[in-house]
C-alpha atoms as a PDB file:
ATOM      1  CA  UNK A   1      33.342 -13.090  10.753  1.00  0.00           C
ATOM      2  CA  UNK A   2      32.924 -16.683  12.816  1.00  0.00           C
ATOM      3  CA  UNK A   3      29.538 -18.565  11.826  1.00  0.00           C
ATOM      4  CA  UNK A   4      28.220 -18.463  15.469  1.00  0.00           C
ATOM      5  CA  UNK A   5      28.175 -14.841  15.334  1.00  0.00           C
ATOM      6  CA  UNK A   6      26.178 -14.862  11.851  1.00  0.00           C
ATOM      7  CA  UNK A   7      23.734 -17.411  13.387  1.00  0.00           C
ATOM      8  CA  UNK A   8      23.105 -14.838  16.449  1.00  0.00           C
ATOM      9  CA  UNK A   9      23.059 -11.547  14.128  1.00  0.00           C
ATOM     10  CA  UNK A  10      20.207 -13.586  11.758  1.00  0.00           C
ATOM     11  CA  UNK A  11      18.454 -14.679  14.986  1.00  0.00           C
ATOM     12  CA  UNK A  12      18.104 -11.279  16.320  1.00  0.00           C
ATOM     13  CA  UNK A  13      17.566  -9.625  13.444  1.00  0.00           C
ATOM     14  CA  UNK A  14      14.563 -12.086  12.582  1.00  0.00           C
ATOM     15  CA  UNK A  15      13.079 -11.082  15.625  1.00  0.00           C
ATOM     16  CA  UNK A  16      13.096  -7.295  15.345  1.00  0.00           C
ATOM     17  CA  UNK A  17      11.817  -7.671  11.929  1.00  0.00           C
ATOM     18  CA  UNK A  18       9.017  -9.780  13.167  1.00  0.00           C
ATOM     19  CA  UNK A  19       7.761  -7.420  16.089  1.00  0.00           C
ATOM     20  CA  UNK A  20       8.382  -4.442  13.686  1.00  0.00           C
ATOM     21  CA  UNK A  21       6.466  -6.198  10.959  1.00  0.00           C
ATOM     22  CA  UNK A  22       3.416  -7.097  13.339  1.00  0.00           C
ATOM     23  CA  UNK A  23       3.086  -3.299  14.999  1.00  0.00           C
ATOM     24  CA  UNK A  24       3.152  -1.647  11.173  1.00  0.00           C
ATOM     25  CA  UNK A  25       0.550  -4.397  10.096  1.00  0.00           C
ATOM     26  CA  UNK A  26      -1.826  -3.568  12.926  1.00  0.00           C
ATOM     27  CA  UNK A  27      -1.196  -0.357  12.982  1.00  0.00           C
ATOM     28  CA  UNK A  28      -2.045  -0.148   9.003  1.00  0.00           C
ATOM     29  CA  UNK A  29      -5.106  -2.092   9.389  1.00  0.00           C
ATOM     30  CA  UNK A  30      -6.313   0.272  12.260  1.00  0.00           C
ATOM     31  CA  UNK A  31      -5.626   3.260   9.768  1.00  0.00           C
ATOM     32  CA  UNK A  32      -7.571   1.475   6.939  1.00  0.00           C
ATOM     33  CA  UNK A  33     -10.565   0.993   8.909  1.00  0.00           C
ATOM     34  CA  UNK A  34     -10.615   3.967  11.044  1.00  0.00           C
ATOM     35  CA  UNK A  35      -9.318   7.000   8.946  1.00  0.00           C
ATOM     36  CA  UNK A  36      -9.955   6.016   5.277  1.00  0.00           C
ATOM     37  CA  UNK A  37     -12.704   7.312   3.464  1.00  0.00           C
ATOM     38  CA  UNK A  38     -15.649   5.548   2.204  1.00  0.00           C
ATOM     39  CA  UNK A  39     -15.022   6.328  -1.294  1.00  0.00           C
ATOM     40  CA  UNK A  40     -11.885   4.542  -1.435  1.00  0.00           C
ATOM     41  CA  UNK A  41     -13.622   1.320  -0.885  1.00  0.00           C
ATOM     42  CA  UNK A  42     -11.893  -0.722  -3.734  1.00  0.00           C
ATOM     43  CA  UNK A  43      -8.152   0.693  -2.285  1.00  0.00           C
ATOM     44  CA  UNK A  44      -9.448  -0.642   1.223  1.00  0.00           C
ATOM     45  CA  UNK A  45     -10.318  -3.965   0.017  1.00  0.00           C
ATOM     46  CA  UNK A  46      -6.691  -4.229  -1.886  1.00  0.00           C
ATOM     47  CA  UNK A  47      -5.119  -2.895   1.523  1.00  0.00           C
ATOM     48  CA  UNK A  48      -6.961  -5.345   3.813  1.00  0.00           C
ATOM     49  CA  UNK A  49      -5.772  -8.491   1.740  1.00  0.00           C
ATOM     50  CA  UNK A  50      -2.347  -6.871   1.621  1.00  0.00           C
ATOM     51  CA  UNK A  51      -2.266  -6.338   5.311  1.00  0.00           C
ATOM     52  CA  UNK A  52      -3.286 -10.340   5.842  1.00  0.00           C
ATOM     53  CA  UNK A  53      -0.900 -11.351   3.230  1.00  0.00           C
ATOM     54  CA  UNK A  54       1.650  -9.198   5.330  1.00  0.00           C
ATOM     55  CA  UNK A  55       0.832 -10.892   8.874  1.00  0.00           C
ATOM     56  CA  UNK A  56       1.195 -14.263   7.510  1.00  0.00           C
ATOM     57  CA  UNK A  57       4.110 -13.642   6.023  1.00  0.00           C
ATOM     58  CA  UNK A  58       5.802 -12.229   8.987  1.00  0.00           C
ATOM     59  CA  UNK A  59       4.478 -15.179  11.082  1.00  0.00           C
ATOM     60  CA  UNK A  60       5.686 -17.839   8.556  1.00  0.00           C
ATOM     61  CA  UNK A  61       9.045 -16.089   8.756  1.00  0.00           C
ATOM     62  CA  UNK A  62       9.209 -16.139  12.417  1.00  0.00           C
ATOM     63  CA  UNK A  63       8.155 -19.601  12.573  1.00  0.00           C
ATOM     64  CA  UNK A  64      10.751 -20.656   9.932  1.00  0.00           C
ATOM     65  CA  UNK A  65      13.754 -18.663  11.248  1.00  0.00           C
ATOM     66  CA  UNK A  66      15.457 -19.582   8.318  1.00  0.00           C
ATOM     67  CA  UNK A  67      19.145 -19.674   8.281  1.00  0.00           C
ATOM     68  CA  UNK A  68      21.049 -19.945   4.127  1.00  0.00           C
ATOM     69  CA  UNK A  69      24.000 -21.434   3.336  1.00  0.00           C
ATOM     70  CA  UNK A  70      25.553 -21.313  -0.087  1.00  0.00           C
ATOM     71  CA  UNK A  71      26.959 -24.522  -1.565  1.00  0.00           C
ATOM     72  CA  UNK A  72      31.068 -24.020  -1.168  1.00  0.00           C
ATOM     73  CA  UNK A  73      31.234 -25.253  -5.493  1.00  0.00           C
ATOM     74  CA  UNK A  74      28.887 -22.769  -6.148  1.00  0.00           C
ATOM     75  CA  UNK A  75      26.174 -25.115  -7.720  1.00  0.00           C
ATOM     76  CA  UNK A  76      23.330 -23.825  -5.651  1.00  0.00           C
ATOM     77  CA  UNK A  77      22.378 -22.987  -1.854  1.00  0.00           C
ATOM     78  CA  UNK A  78      20.434 -24.610   1.120  1.00  0.00           C
ATOM     79  CA  UNK A  79      18.277 -22.860   3.374  1.00  0.00           C
ATOM     80  CA  UNK A  80      16.871 -24.769   6.743  1.00  0.00           C
ATOM     81  CA  UNK A  81      15.069 -23.755   9.808  1.00  0.00           C
ATOM     82  CA  UNK A  82      16.959 -22.335  12.948  1.00  0.00           C
ATOM     83  CA  UNK A  83      14.020 -21.944  15.107  1.00  0.00           C
ATOM     84  CA  UNK A  84      15.484 -22.306  18.658  1.00  0.00           C
ATOM     85  CA  UNK A  85      12.163 -22.345  20.809  1.00  0.00           C
ATOM     86  CA  UNK A  86      10.088 -25.248  19.408  1.00  0.00           C
ATOM     87  CA  UNK A  87      10.510 -28.160  17.405  1.00  0.00           C
ATOM     88  CA  UNK A  88       7.244 -28.360  14.710  1.00  0.00           C
ATOM     89  CA  UNK A  89       8.123 -31.677  12.920  1.00  0.00           C
ATOM     90  CA  UNK A  90       9.597 -32.348   9.682  1.00  0.00           C
ATOM     91  CA  UNK A  91       6.204 -31.922   7.601  1.00  0.00           C
ATOM     92  CA  UNK A  92       5.130 -28.838   9.165  1.00  0.00           C
ATOM     93  CA  UNK A  93       8.776 -26.739   8.894  1.00  0.00           C
ATOM     94  CA  UNK A  94       8.901 -28.166   5.462  1.00  0.00           C
ATOM     95  CA  UNK A  95       5.475 -26.593   4.311  1.00  0.00           C
ATOM     96  CA  UNK A  96       6.256 -23.296   6.270  1.00  0.00           C
ATOM     97  CA  UNK A  97       9.596 -23.680   4.207  1.00  0.00           C
ATOM     98  CA  UNK A  98       7.526 -23.852   1.175  1.00  0.00           C
ATOM     99  CA  UNK A  99       5.086 -20.849   2.243  1.00  0.00           C
ATOM    100  CA  UNK A 100       7.897 -18.885   2.945  1.00  0.00           C
ATOM    101  CA  UNK A 101       8.990 -19.282  -0.678  1.00  0.00           C
ATOM    102  CA  UNK A 102       5.585 -18.740  -1.902  1.00  0.00           C
ATOM    103  CA  UNK A 103       5.048 -15.719   0.218  1.00  0.00           C
ATOM    104  CA  UNK A 104       8.529 -14.213  -1.182  1.00  0.00           C
ATOM    105  CA  UNK A 105       7.151 -13.987  -4.679  1.00  0.00           C
ATOM    106  CA  UNK A 106       3.585 -12.652  -3.908  1.00  0.00           C
ATOM    107  CA  UNK A 107       5.098  -9.720  -2.800  1.00  0.00           C
ATOM    108  CA  UNK A 108       6.113  -8.717  -6.368  1.00  0.00           C
ATOM    109  CA  UNK A 109       2.339  -9.269  -7.322  1.00  0.00           C
ATOM    110  CA  UNK A 110       1.042  -6.931  -4.289  1.00  0.00           C
ATOM    111  CA  UNK A 111       3.592  -4.357  -5.484  1.00  0.00           C
ATOM    112  CA  UNK A 112       2.527  -4.349  -9.166  1.00  0.00           C
ATOM    113  CA  UNK A 113      -0.924  -4.288  -8.073  1.00  0.00           C
ATOM    114  CA  UNK A 114      -0.511  -1.022  -6.118  1.00  0.00           C
ATOM    115  CA  UNK A 115       0.896   0.968  -9.205  1.00  0.00           C
ATOM    116  CA  UNK A 116      -2.263  -0.939 -11.390  1.00  0.00           C
ATOM    117  CA  UNK A 117      -4.838   0.582  -8.931  1.00  0.00           C
ATOM    118  CA  UNK A 118      -2.971   3.954  -8.951  1.00  0.00           C
ATOM    119  CA  UNK A 119      -3.159   4.052 -13.122  1.00  0.00           C
ATOM    120  CA  UNK A 120      -6.800   2.928 -12.946  1.00  0.00           C
ATOM    121  CA  UNK A 121      -7.604   5.562 -10.307  1.00  0.00           C
ATOM    122  CA  UNK A 122      -5.844   8.177 -12.259  1.00  0.00           C
ATOM    123  CA  UNK A 123      -6.160   7.256 -15.515  1.00  0.00           C
ATOM    124  CA  UNK A 124      -9.345   5.047 -15.934  1.00  0.00           C
ATOM    125  CA  UNK A 125     -11.793   5.741 -12.811  1.00  0.00           C
ATOM    126  CA  UNK A 126     -14.600   3.989 -14.741  1.00  0.00           C
ATOM    127  CA  UNK A 127     -12.918   0.643 -14.110  1.00  0.00           C
ATOM    128  CA  UNK A 128     -12.594   1.133 -10.235  1.00  0.00           C
ATOM    129  CA  UNK A 129     -15.608  -1.124 -10.008  1.00  0.00           C
ATOM    130  CA  UNK A 130     -13.504  -4.157 -10.650  1.00  0.00           C
ATOM    131  CA  UNK A 131     -11.693  -3.863  -7.547  1.00  0.00           C
ATOM    132  CA  UNK A 132     -15.008  -4.657  -5.746  1.00  0.00           C
ATOM    133  CA  UNK A 133     -17.494  -7.678  -5.475  1.00  0.00           C
ATOM    134  CA  UNK A 134     -16.948 -10.359  -8.071  1.00  0.00           C
ATOM    135  CA  UNK A 135     -13.485  -8.325  -9.495  1.00  0.00           C
ATOM    136  CA  UNK A 136     -11.853  -8.557  -6.154  1.00  0.00           C
ATOM    137  CA  UNK A 137     -11.859 -12.252  -6.716  1.00  0.00           C
ATOM    138  CA  UNK A 138      -9.858 -11.657 -10.000  1.00  0.00           C
ATOM    139  CA  UNK A 139      -7.536  -9.416  -7.551  1.00  0.00           C
ATOM    140  CA  UNK A 140      -6.906 -11.964  -5.345  1.00  0.00           C
ATOM    141  CA  UNK A 141      -6.343 -14.493  -7.807  1.00  0.00           C
ATOM    142  CA  UNK A 142      -3.469 -12.333  -9.449  1.00  0.00           C
ATOM    143  CA  UNK A 143      -1.358 -12.605  -6.152  1.00  0.00           C
ATOM    144  CA  UNK A 144      -2.398 -16.173  -5.443  1.00  0.00           C
ATOM    145  CA  UNK A 145      -1.588 -17.756  -8.467  1.00  0.00           C
ATOM    146  CA  UNK A 146       2.137 -16.646  -8.558  1.00  0.00           C
ATOM    147  CA  UNK A 147       2.172 -17.812  -4.816  1.00  0.00           C
ATOM    148  CA  UNK A 148       0.744 -21.078  -5.640  1.00  0.00           C
ATOM    149  CA  UNK A 149       2.661 -22.012  -9.012  1.00  0.00           C
ATOM    150  CA  UNK A 150       5.767 -20.883  -7.230  1.00  0.00           C
ATOM    151  CA  UNK A 151       5.328 -22.744  -3.968  1.00  0.00           C
ATOM    152  CA  UNK A 152       4.555 -26.186  -5.982  1.00  0.00           C
ATOM    153  CA  UNK A 153       7.968 -25.782  -7.645  1.00  0.00           C
ATOM    154  CA  UNK A 154       9.352 -25.431  -4.507  1.00  0.00           C
ATOM    155  CA  UNK A 155       8.052 -28.390  -3.298  1.00  0.00           C
ATOM    156  CA  UNK A 156       8.396 -30.515  -6.348  1.00  0.00           C
ATOM    157  CA  UNK A 157      11.914 -29.487  -7.553  1.00  0.00           C
ATOM    158  CA  UNK A 158      13.946 -28.046  -4.295  1.00  0.00           C
ATOM    159  CA  UNK A 159      12.845 -30.276  -1.695  1.00  0.00           C
ATOM    160  CA  UNK A 160      14.890 -32.670   0.361  1.00  0.00           C
ATOM    161  CA  UNK A 161      16.410 -35.874  -1.695  1.00  0.00           C
ATOM    162  CA  UNK A 162      18.845 -38.485  -0.530  1.00  0.00           C
ATOM    163  CA  UNK A 163      21.170 -37.221  -3.310  1.00  0.00           C
ATOM    164  CA  UNK A 164      21.108 -33.603  -2.031  1.00  0.00           C
ATOM    165  CA  UNK A 165      21.268 -34.279   1.459  1.00  0.00           C
ATOM    166  CA  UNK A 166      24.490 -36.345   0.754  1.00  0.00           C
ATOM    167  CA  UNK A 167      25.671 -33.287  -1.385  1.00  0.00           C
ATOM    168  CA  UNK A 168      24.891 -29.911   0.769  1.00  0.00           C
ATOM    169  CA  UNK A 169      26.094 -31.364   4.043  1.00  0.00           C
ATOM    170  CA  UNK A 170      29.481 -31.134   2.791  1.00  0.00           C
ATOM    171  CA  UNK A 171      29.010 -27.379   2.865  1.00  0.00           C
ATOM    172  CA  UNK A 172      26.830 -27.258   5.680  1.00  0.00           C
ATOM    173  CA  UNK A 173      29.057 -29.463   8.211  1.00  0.00           C
ATOM    174  CA  UNK A 174      32.252 -27.441   7.046  1.00  0.00           C
ATOM    175  CA  UNK A 175      30.562 -24.222   7.446  1.00  0.00           C
ATOM    176  CA  UNK A 176      28.472 -24.578  10.061  1.00  0.00           C
ATOM    177  CA  UNK A 177      28.741 -28.145  11.504  1.00  0.00           C
ATOM    178  CA  UNK A 178      25.184 -28.392  11.032  1.00  0.00           C
ATOM    179  CA  UNK A 179      23.770 -32.112   9.360  1.00  0.00           C
ATOM    180  CA  UNK A 180      21.141 -32.212   7.164  1.00  0.00           C
ATOM    181  CA  UNK A 181      20.213 -35.558   7.787  1.00  0.00           C
ATOM    182  CA  UNK A 182      16.189 -36.175   8.658  1.00  0.00           C
ATOM    183  CA  UNK A 183      16.301 -32.252   8.360  1.00  0.00           C
ATOM    184  CA  UNK A 184      13.720 -30.394   6.465  1.00  0.00           C
ATOM    185  CA  UNK A 185      15.249 -27.589   4.124  1.00  0.00           C
ATOM    186  CA  UNK A 186      14.794 -26.465   0.782  1.00  0.00           C
ATOM    187  CA  UNK A 187      18.112 -27.174  -1.378  1.00  0.00           C
ATOM    188  CA  UNK A 188      18.080 -25.880  -5.129  1.00  0.00           C
ATOM    189  CA  UNK A 189      21.054 -27.393  -7.236  1.00  0.00           C
ATOM    190  CA  UNK A 190      20.754 -26.183 -10.734  1.00  0.00           C
ATOM    191  CA  UNK A 191      23.447 -29.076 -11.670  1.00  0.00           C
ATOM    192  CA  UNK A 192      23.196 -33.008 -10.960  1.00  0.00           C
ATOM    193  CA  UNK A 193      25.622 -33.671  -8.266  1.00  0.00           C
ATOM    194  CA  UNK A 194      25.873 -37.398  -8.858  1.00  0.00           C
ATOM    195  CA  UNK A 195      25.734 -39.997 -12.096  1.00  0.00           C
ATOM    196  CA  UNK A 196      22.732 -41.982 -12.047  1.00  0.00           C
ATOM    197  CA  UNK A 197      21.228 -44.151 -15.293  1.00  0.00           C
ATOM    198  CA  UNK A 198      19.134 -41.252 -15.675  1.00  0.00           C
ATOM    199  CA  UNK A 199      22.091 -38.247 -15.771  1.00  0.00           C
ATOM    200  CA  UNK A 200      25.670 -37.508 -15.709  1.00  0.00           C
ATOM    201  CA  UNK A 201      27.532 -35.067 -13.069  1.00  0.00           C
ATOM    202  CA  UNK A 202      27.170 -31.800 -13.784  1.00  0.00           C
ATOM    203  CA  UNK A 203      24.408 -32.190 -15.889  1.00  0.00           C
ATOM    204  CA  UNK A 204      22.002 -29.324 -16.026  1.00  0.00           C
ATOM    205  CA  UNK A 205      18.899 -29.899 -13.574  1.00  0.00           C
ATOM    206  CA  UNK A 206      16.201 -28.541 -15.708  1.00  0.00           C
ATOM    207  CA  UNK A 207      13.622 -28.847 -12.436  1.00  0.00           C
ATOM    208  CA  UNK A 208      15.522 -26.430 -10.586  1.00  0.00           C
ATOM    209  CA  UNK A 209      16.646 -24.505 -13.619  1.00  0.00           C
ATOM    210  CA  UNK A 210      13.233 -24.043 -15.149  1.00  0.00           C
ATOM    211  CA  UNK A 211      11.898 -23.143 -11.779  1.00  0.00           C
ATOM    212  CA  UNK A 212      14.228 -20.468 -11.068  1.00  0.00           C
ATOM    213  CA  UNK A 213      13.734 -19.391 -15.085  1.00  0.00           C
ATOM    214  CA  UNK A 214      10.238 -19.158 -14.449  1.00  0.00           C
ATOM    215  CA  UNK A 215      10.771 -17.078 -11.029  1.00  0.00           C
ATOM    216  CA  UNK A 216      12.782 -14.751 -13.098  1.00  0.00           C
ATOM    217  CA  UNK A 217       9.958 -14.243 -15.555  1.00  0.00           C
ATOM    218  CA  UNK A 218       7.528 -13.426 -12.801  1.00  0.00           C
ATOM    219  CA  UNK A 219       9.903 -11.026 -11.224  1.00  0.00           C
ATOM    220  CA  UNK A 220      10.292  -9.215 -14.587  1.00  0.00           C
ATOM    221  CA  UNK A 221       6.632  -9.151 -15.568  1.00  0.00           C
ATOM    222  CA  UNK A 222       5.483  -7.846 -12.199  1.00  0.00           C
ATOM    223  CA  UNK A 223       8.429  -4.833 -12.188  1.00  0.00           C
ATOM    224  CA  UNK A 224       7.617  -4.550 -15.992  1.00  0.00           C
ATOM    225  CA  UNK A 225       4.120  -4.078 -15.077  1.00  0.00           C
ATOM    226  CA  UNK A 226       4.622  -1.533 -12.160  1.00  0.00           C
ATOM    227  CA  UNK A 227       7.086   0.609 -14.612  1.00  0.00           C
ATOM    228  CA  UNK A 228       4.430   0.666 -17.288  1.00  0.00           C
ATOM    229  CA  UNK A 229       1.726   1.696 -15.129  1.00  0.00           C
ATOM    230  CA  UNK A 230       3.999   4.217 -13.320  1.00  0.00           C
ATOM    231  CA  UNK A 231       5.032   5.765 -16.491  1.00  0.00           C
ATOM    232  CA  UNK A 232       1.284   5.936 -17.953  1.00  0.00           C
ATOM    233  CA  UNK A 233       0.034   7.645 -14.495  1.00  0.00           C
ATOM    234  CA  UNK A 234       3.048  10.693 -14.398  1.00  0.00           C
ATOM    235  CA  UNK A 235       2.306  10.983 -18.393  1.00  0.00           C
ATOM    236  CA  UNK A 236      -1.552  11.372 -17.646  1.00  0.00           C
ATOM    237  CA  UNK A 237      -1.151  13.546 -14.683  1.00  0.00           C
ATOM    238  CA  UNK A 238       1.400  16.122 -16.755  1.00  0.00           C
ATOM    239  CA  UNK A 239      -1.160  16.419 -19.533  1.00  0.00           C
ATOM    240  CA  UNK A 240      -4.019  16.798 -17.515  1.00  0.00           C
ATOM    241  CA  UNK A 241      -1.864  19.818 -15.758  1.00  0.00           C
ATOM    242  CA  UNK A 242      -0.802  21.414 -19.035  1.00  0.00           C
ATOM    243  CA  UNK A 243      -4.582  21.138 -20.386  1.00  0.00           C
ATOM    244  CA  UNK A 244      -5.230  22.652 -17.235  1.00  0.00           C
ATOM    245  CA  UNK A 245      -7.757  19.967 -16.141  1.00  0.00           C
ATOM    246  CA  UNK A 246      -5.964  19.083 -12.909  1.00  0.00           C
ATOM    247  CA  UNK A 247      -5.315  21.659 -10.192  1.00  0.00           C
ATOM    248  CA  UNK A 248      -1.931  22.369  -8.828  1.00  0.00           C
ATOM    249  CA  UNK A 249      -2.718  21.329  -5.368  1.00  0.00           C
ATOM    250  CA  UNK A 250      -4.459  17.810  -6.771  1.00  0.00           C
ATOM    251  CA  UNK A 251      -1.179  17.618  -8.892  1.00  0.00           C
ATOM    252  CA  UNK A 252       1.004  17.636  -5.797  1.00  0.00           C
ATOM    253  CA  UNK A 253      -1.246  15.358  -4.230  1.00  0.00           C
ATOM    254  CA  UNK A 254      -1.251  13.011  -7.293  1.00  0.00           C
ATOM    255  CA  UNK A 255       2.597  13.075  -7.589  1.00  0.00           C
ATOM    256  CA  UNK A 256       3.068  12.657  -3.704  1.00  0.00           C
ATOM    257  CA  UNK A 257       1.180   9.099  -3.902  1.00  0.00           C
ATOM    258  CA  UNK A 258       3.276   8.212  -7.320  1.00  0.00           C
ATOM    259  CA  UNK A 259       6.650   9.067  -5.449  1.00  0.00           C
ATOM    260  CA  UNK A 260       5.630   7.053  -2.268  1.00  0.00           C
ATOM    261  CA  UNK A 261       4.595   4.012  -4.419  1.00  0.00           C
ATOM    262  CA  UNK A 262       8.023   4.261  -6.452  1.00  0.00           C
ATOM    263  CA  UNK A 263       9.961   4.085  -3.294  1.00  0.00           C
ATOM    264  CA  UNK A 264       7.863   1.064  -2.315  1.00  0.00           C
ATOM    265  CA  UNK A 265       9.242  -0.391  -5.379  1.00  0.00           C
ATOM    266  CA  UNK A 266      12.799   1.031  -5.149  1.00  0.00           C
ATOM    267  CA  UNK A 267      13.456   0.266  -1.635  1.00  0.00           C
ATOM    268  CA  UNK A 268      12.243  -3.779  -1.907  1.00  0.00           C
ATOM    269  CA  UNK A 269      13.950  -4.286  -5.114  1.00  0.00           C
ATOM    270  CA  UNK A 270      17.405  -3.084  -3.300  1.00  0.00           C
ATOM    271  CA  UNK A 271      17.218  -4.608  -0.073  1.00  0.00           C
ATOM    272  CA  UNK A 272      14.690  -7.643  -0.899  1.00  0.00           C
ATOM    273  CA  UNK A 273      14.826  -8.595  -4.135  1.00  0.00           C
ATOM    274  CA  UNK A 274      18.442  -8.354  -5.629  1.00  0.00           C
ATOM    275  CA  UNK A 275      20.427 -10.289  -2.722  1.00  0.00           C
ATOM    276  CA  UNK A 276      18.481 -13.332  -3.699  1.00  0.00           C
ATOM    277  CA  UNK A 277      18.914 -12.768  -7.248  1.00  0.00           C
ATOM    278  CA  UNK A 278      22.690 -12.779  -6.718  1.00  0.00           C
ATOM    279  CA  UNK A 279      22.542 -15.894  -4.906  1.00  0.00           C
ATOM    280  CA  UNK A 280      20.008 -17.654  -7.505  1.00  0.00           C
ATOM    281  CA  UNK A 281      22.248 -15.887 -10.573  1.00  0.00           C
ATOM    282  CA  UNK A 282      25.047 -17.477  -8.768  1.00  0.00           C
ATOM    283  CA  UNK A 283      23.643 -20.967  -8.695  1.00  0.00           C
ATOM    284  CA  UNK A 284      22.678 -21.067 -12.361  1.00  0.00           C
ATOM    285  CA  UNK A 285      26.196 -19.877 -13.289  1.00  0.00           C
ATOM    286  CA  UNK A 286      28.227 -22.103 -10.872  1.00  0.00           C
ATOM    287  CA  UNK A 287      29.709 -19.056  -9.104  1.00  0.00           C
ATOM    288  CA  UNK A 288      30.388 -19.131  -5.448  1.00  0.00           C
ATOM    289  CA  UNK A 289      28.967 -16.124  -3.538  1.00  0.00           C
ATOM    290  CA  UNK A 290      30.757 -16.001  -0.400  1.00  0.00           C
ATOM    291  CA  UNK A 291      28.704 -15.445   2.769  1.00  0.00           C
ATOM    292  CA  UNK A 292      25.525 -13.531   1.085  1.00  0.00           C
ATOM    293  CA  UNK A 293      23.136 -15.978   2.361  1.00  0.00           C
ATOM    294  CA  UNK A 294      23.132 -14.544   5.816  1.00  0.00           C
ATOM    295  CA  UNK A 295      22.115 -11.199   4.220  1.00  0.00           C
ATOM    296  CA  UNK A 296      19.346 -12.592   2.008  1.00  0.00           C
ATOM    297  CA  UNK A 297      17.441 -14.021   5.066  1.00  0.00           C
ATOM    298  CA  UNK A 298      17.674 -10.448   6.954  1.00  0.00           C
ATOM    299  CA  UNK A 299      17.003  -8.713   3.761  1.00  0.00           C
ATOM    300  CA  UNK A 300      13.468 -10.993   3.200  1.00  0.00           C
ATOM    301  CA  UNK A 301      12.531 -10.677   6.623  1.00  0.00           C
ATOM    302  CA  UNK A 302      12.475  -7.025   6.248  1.00  0.00           C
ATOM    303  CA  UNK A 303       9.707  -7.046   3.711  1.00  0.00           C
ATOM    304  CA  UNK A 304       6.538  -7.547   5.792  1.00  0.00           C
END
């Protein structure tokens, strides 16, 4: 498919995702405030925080309007802003790009927190007070710390450098006719692309490689927590049902909620996390993954 066509498709898809995300987030917030019962106070706090996060994520995604190009030699990729409405300036755009990356990893922590709450509400109801008052600060930190850590890694190791700009320009000019010179971007290269007194061409770039390994650990941790909590919740419900301590109607309600959360986990895993994982794995192993970058920016914009 011609590159201008890809650009138009990703641009239109970004607008579509932004409008749907704004509508869905506002609708969820109104339902939380108007329809949910008072006894769900702790969970309401969590959902309020999630709504704020989702709103920020979709606004950042809309402002950045990212466009990704995979390096033709397979050692990395670069994504830059393709905002056609206004120019926010180099510094602001780069900060937004970093925030975009941070919001991406925070989505996994929010997802696992949903499973944690479902597990506690089903198996350890006396712990629910931790989702209120001072305990709410811990809940916020659980989501904020991965956001901050990954954002700092992106800013420190994946940002523009003269060396990377010259290298990635080969790909962006060849594929997109886009010049990265004096443009903000996020461009991880897992292997050094030139020889200097400090490293040789082709040596592992441990700043980038270590950042990706850390990102992978975050994702495995959060999905591991989600899986464990989901299994424990299911086993507890089955145990209570067999002991006749859980009515069939309540059991059905609990299982419906659990199935809904499982779908919340599987859907972003397939459409949001796997495409970036393929690009990152390709960069770490030096394998060219073609035009997958176009699908990555479109799939991530679906999350909010």
